[in-house]
Amino acid sequence: MNRQARSRTTVYAAGALALLAAVTGCTSGGDSGAASAALVPASGSPATAAPSRSAGPSPTASPTGGAPAAGDAAAWAKWHLTPLPPAPPAPADKPVKLARTGPVPVFSEVKTSDKVVFVTIDDGAEKDPKFVEMLTDLKVPVSMFLTRDIVKDDYGYFKHLQALGNHIHNHTVDHAQMSKVPPEKQKSEICDAQAALTQQYGTPPLLFRPPYGDGANTPALNTAVQQCGPRAVVLWRESMQIHDMQYQAADKKLRAGDIVLAHFRGPKDLKGETMTQMFGELLARIQEQGFTVARLEDYIEAPAA
Ligand SMILES: [Zn+2]
């Protein structure tokens, strides 16, 4: 595949953005189910996902401490999965280098030849304790883009995921469609979320993702991001639905360095499937294409303090 042919920064035309928003359904509302319905394979997928929440995995595993090492087949088997290969060492020379000031880059993939993709999880509506248990067992890295008003009823849930080494990033106050609101409102959407997430999680979010990817390449949004603290706008190449990803690439294949979008969603938005079932299917789709999951922040050099 010709990596050079693909731009690291993806520029969306307005029409493409609208389509993207419609099909990715980056919401916690009811429209996401309809949006993803057409994307569910008619024949279903292999039974790789975990049991339902009510009939969850064996409670014998210790909820604290004693978690299996990465690649531990037993830990993966508990979730009806086979282990992904461990991620390669974090590159010493980061492919993404962020500046302390000035315009922020917009990217949806990271330039690397490692056979890795990066998993990002948005919004924060579903707060399934089984998902904490799953990531504790599997040690698969994720990056979270949280919307303040969607997580504020239980900031603590995400602290459990943060404690596993996962980073928390900014996804606005209330999931506004940024191009539809004036610059001052764009700024408050980002700055107020930045303040709340910093207070709750102890670290200022380094990255920002606009809801639906909307407005990502506009000067107004870039300015607002600069005023609020994040140092990059992060989009995605694939969007996880229920059983499979929706691909922007015509050949529907993952490429090294792709950023994958998923959501904290539960049965209401997943046609009865649980967060852990969806995530298990995502890992299976990544695995069957010969990739593993790496930590996005390991490929990004934050600005010098
Ligand atoms: Zn969202």
XYZ file of C-alpha atoms and ligand atoms in Angstrom:
306
model
C 0.000 0.000 0.000
C 1.221 3.447 -0.770
C 1.413 5.342 2.466
C 2.787 8.421 0.781
C -0.354 8.764 -1.249
C -2.358 9.392 1.856
C -2.229 12.704 3.591
C -1.646 12.670 7.308
C -4.094 15.451 7.743
C -7.497 14.720 6.397
C -9.417 17.658 5.062
C -13.099 17.107 4.817
C -15.342 18.939 2.463
C -18.492 20.206 4.091
C -20.619 17.656 2.316
C -18.410 14.796 3.330
C -18.561 15.995 6.897
C -22.316 15.944 6.930
C -22.250 12.417 5.585
C -19.646 11.435 8.120
C -21.734 12.799 10.940
C -24.785 10.976 9.680
C -23.146 7.590 9.401
C -20.927 7.654 12.448
C -23.750 8.772 14.702
C -21.425 10.297 17.235
C -24.199 10.846 19.716
C -25.648 9.205 22.743
C -29.125 9.655 21.349
C -31.506 7.445 19.477
C -30.382 8.343 15.986
C -27.216 6.330 16.298
C -29.095 3.076 16.238
C -30.737 3.913 12.956
C -27.453 5.162 11.555
C -25.669 1.954 12.339
C -28.455 -0.382 11.347
C -27.437 -0.556 7.724
C -23.867 -1.316 8.723
C -24.606 -4.496 10.629
C -23.675 -7.543 8.567
C -26.787 -9.524 7.729
C -25.118 -12.787 8.555
C -23.785 -11.626 11.883
C -20.255 -12.071 13.054
C -18.330 -14.855 14.719
C -19.099 -15.334 18.366
C -16.080 -13.492 19.591
C -17.781 -11.150 21.985
C -18.290 -11.489 25.679
C -21.456 -12.828 27.253
C -24.181 -10.380 28.102
C -23.809 -8.233 31.159
C -26.288 -10.243 33.191
C -24.459 -13.443 32.350
C -21.043 -11.844 32.559
C -17.673 -13.472 32.836
C -16.721 -15.501 35.824
C -16.593 -13.421 38.984
C -13.637 -15.436 40.187
C -11.165 -12.956 38.737
C -9.967 -10.481 41.292
C -11.327 -7.015 40.624
C -8.242 -5.399 42.082
C -4.671 -6.484 41.648
C -3.424 -9.726 40.262
C -4.490 -8.785 36.776
C -3.014 -11.050 34.139
C -0.071 -9.840 32.123
C -0.640 -8.521 28.644
C -1.011 -11.365 26.254
C -2.189 -13.715 28.949
C -4.307 -16.158 27.010
C -6.473 -16.955 30.022
C -7.397 -13.324 30.495
C -8.413 -13.054 26.867
C -10.243 -16.365 26.940
C -12.360 -15.048 29.789
C -13.723 -12.544 27.278
C -13.956 -15.147 24.500
C -11.023 -13.582 22.670
C -7.571 -14.684 21.595
C -4.707 -12.401 22.589
C -3.636 -9.572 20.380
C 0.134 -9.338 19.946
C 1.730 -6.929 22.400
C 2.221 -3.471 20.993
C 5.761 -2.707 19.809
C 7.853 -0.392 21.974
C 6.816 3.231 21.820
C 8.870 4.962 19.130
C 11.682 7.082 20.556
C 11.262 9.575 17.737
C 7.574 10.439 17.889
C 5.888 10.690 14.491
C 3.663 13.490 15.810
C 5.361 16.443 17.490
C 3.126 19.079 18.982
C 4.101 22.701 19.417
C 3.375 24.727 22.521
C 1.846 27.607 20.622
C 0.426 28.420 17.233
C -2.110 26.662 15.033
C -2.885 23.087 16.022
C -2.601 20.214 13.550
C -5.608 18.150 12.518
C -4.986 14.461 11.960
C -6.859 11.201 11.628
C -3.913 8.815 11.425
C -0.319 8.651 12.595
C 2.590 8.002 10.276
C 4.141 4.712 11.332
C 5.144 1.417 9.787
C 4.242 -0.438 12.991
C 1.336 -2.821 12.479
C -0.770 -0.896 14.945
C -3.954 1.112 15.097
C -5.154 3.412 17.865
C -8.513 3.078 19.599
C -10.329 6.175 20.760
C -13.609 6.098 22.692
C -15.925 9.089 22.752
C -18.666 10.833 24.714
C -18.980 8.724 27.885
C -22.652 7.830 28.048
C -22.275 4.156 28.922
C -20.461 3.498 32.172
C -20.404 -0.284 32.250
C -18.302 -1.671 35.133
C -17.643 -4.753 33.021
C -15.684 -2.606 30.590
C -13.319 -1.523 33.353
C -12.868 -5.175 34.205
C -12.254 -5.988 30.554
C -9.541 -3.361 30.087
C -7.998 -4.346 33.412
C -7.747 -7.904 32.119
C -6.678 -7.203 28.556
C -4.565 -4.071 29.046
C -5.582 -2.786 25.641
C -4.788 0.941 25.506
C -7.534 3.395 24.654
C -7.777 7.162 24.480
C -10.956 8.762 25.782
C -12.563 11.893 24.372
C -15.081 12.861 27.044
C -18.010 15.256 26.877
C -18.381 17.055 30.204
C -22.136 16.962 30.523
C -22.259 13.315 29.534
C -19.719 12.203 32.141
C -20.321 14.653 34.979
C -22.792 12.390 36.767
C -19.961 9.895 37.275
C -16.512 11.327 36.669
C -15.188 8.509 38.833
C -15.993 5.826 36.313
C -13.383 7.177 33.936
C -10.815 7.493 36.702
C -10.759 3.699 36.807
C -9.895 3.645 33.110
C -7.379 6.452 33.572
C -5.701 4.469 36.360
C -4.922 1.780 33.783
C -2.725 4.280 31.945
C -5.318 5.617 29.543
C -5.459 9.316 28.716
C -8.474 11.610 28.805
C -9.065 14.242 26.142
C -11.552 17.001 25.376
C -14.843 16.448 23.514
C -16.722 19.671 24.462
C -19.179 20.565 27.192
C -22.383 19.303 25.645
C -21.530 17.819 22.258
C -22.361 20.933 20.260
C -21.988 20.901 16.514
C -19.212 23.412 16.369
C -19.735 24.900 12.910
C -23.286 25.757 13.938
C -22.321 27.923 16.904
C -20.465 31.251 17.001
C -16.770 31.478 17.864
C -17.396 32.558 21.469
C -19.582 29.509 22.012
C -16.971 27.258 20.396
C -14.456 28.649 22.847
C -16.649 28.045 25.898
C -17.466 24.534 24.689
C -13.774 23.688 24.644
C -12.460 25.825 27.498
C -15.154 24.874 30.010
C -14.703 21.193 29.245
C -10.936 21.624 29.496
C -11.288 23.166 32.956
C -13.650 20.489 34.245
C -11.610 17.587 32.858
C -8.385 19.086 34.184
C -9.888 19.482 37.628
C -11.301 15.973 37.671
C -8.459 14.065 36.095
C -5.462 16.095 37.172
C -3.978 16.673 33.741
C -5.018 19.136 31.044
C -6.284 17.235 27.999
C -3.689 17.342 25.228
C -6.071 16.578 22.379
C -9.468 17.790 21.212
C -12.066 16.140 19.032
C -15.058 18.105 17.769
C -18.369 16.230 17.850
C -19.030 14.547 14.485
C -15.628 15.830 13.362
C -17.541 18.948 12.452
C -15.635 22.180 11.918
C -12.284 20.494 12.431
C -10.570 22.404 9.665
C -12.135 25.805 10.236
C -10.072 28.760 11.469
C -12.661 29.482 14.175
C -12.322 26.050 15.701
C -8.552 26.049 15.442
C -8.431 29.392 17.222
C -10.752 28.195 19.962
C -8.646 25.092 20.528
C -5.520 27.225 20.805
C -7.203 29.481 23.357
C -8.264 26.550 25.539
C -5.161 24.391 25.743
C -5.380 21.226 23.619
C -2.580 21.077 21.076
C -4.116 18.968 18.322
C -7.456 18.106 16.756
C -7.835 14.371 16.339
C -10.267 12.780 13.892
C -10.469 9.156 12.759
C -10.204 6.782 9.811
C -12.630 4.099 10.982
C -15.749 4.198 13.117
C -16.822 1.141 15.107
C -20.504 0.349 14.862
C -21.761 -2.838 16.544
C -20.057 -5.762 14.796
C -17.686 -4.069 12.415
C -16.093 -0.783 11.565
C -17.201 1.695 8.995
C -14.187 2.578 6.850
C -13.362 5.758 5.027
C -10.956 3.826 2.797
C -12.655 2.392 -0.259
C -11.046 -1.000 0.246
C -12.427 -1.220 3.796
C -9.072 -2.162 5.271
C -7.125 -0.883 8.232
C -3.775 0.756 7.605
C -0.860 1.149 9.960
C -1.379 4.151 12.188
C -5.110 4.512 11.653
C -7.121 6.096 14.437
C -10.334 4.219 15.168
C -13.391 5.860 16.697
C -15.643 3.981 19.111
C -18.153 5.200 21.693
C -19.096 4.457 25.258
C -22.401 2.863 24.305
C -24.647 0.263 25.835
C -27.506 -1.975 24.778
C -29.879 0.910 24.076
C -27.600 2.154 21.313
C -26.128 -1.177 20.249
C -29.282 -3.134 19.464
C -29.007 -5.021 22.718
C -25.272 -5.649 22.668
C -23.125 -4.534 25.558
C -20.116 -2.268 25.585
C -17.846 -5.246 26.195
C -19.376 -7.235 23.362
C -18.903 -4.322 20.989
C -15.326 -3.830 22.142
C -14.568 -7.527 21.786
C -15.827 -7.417 18.223
C -13.666 -4.378 17.553
C -10.577 -6.193 18.793
C -11.450 -9.204 16.666
C -11.817 -7.052 13.551
C -8.411 -5.459 14.270
C -6.811 -8.825 14.949
C -8.123 -10.537 11.830
C -6.482 -7.818 9.711
C -3.115 -8.469 11.301
C -2.940 -5.403 13.526
C -2.650 -4.788 17.220
C -3.577 -1.796 19.362
C -0.983 0.726 20.507
C -1.322 3.744 22.749
C -1.885 6.892 20.724
C -0.058 9.086 23.217
C 3.065 6.910 22.798
C 3.289 8.225 19.231
C 2.815 11.876 20.139
C 5.421 14.228 21.546
C 3.723 16.715 23.824
C 5.044 20.274 23.809
C 7.931 20.992 26.141
C 6.632 22.602 29.301
Zn -19.113 12.465 20.214
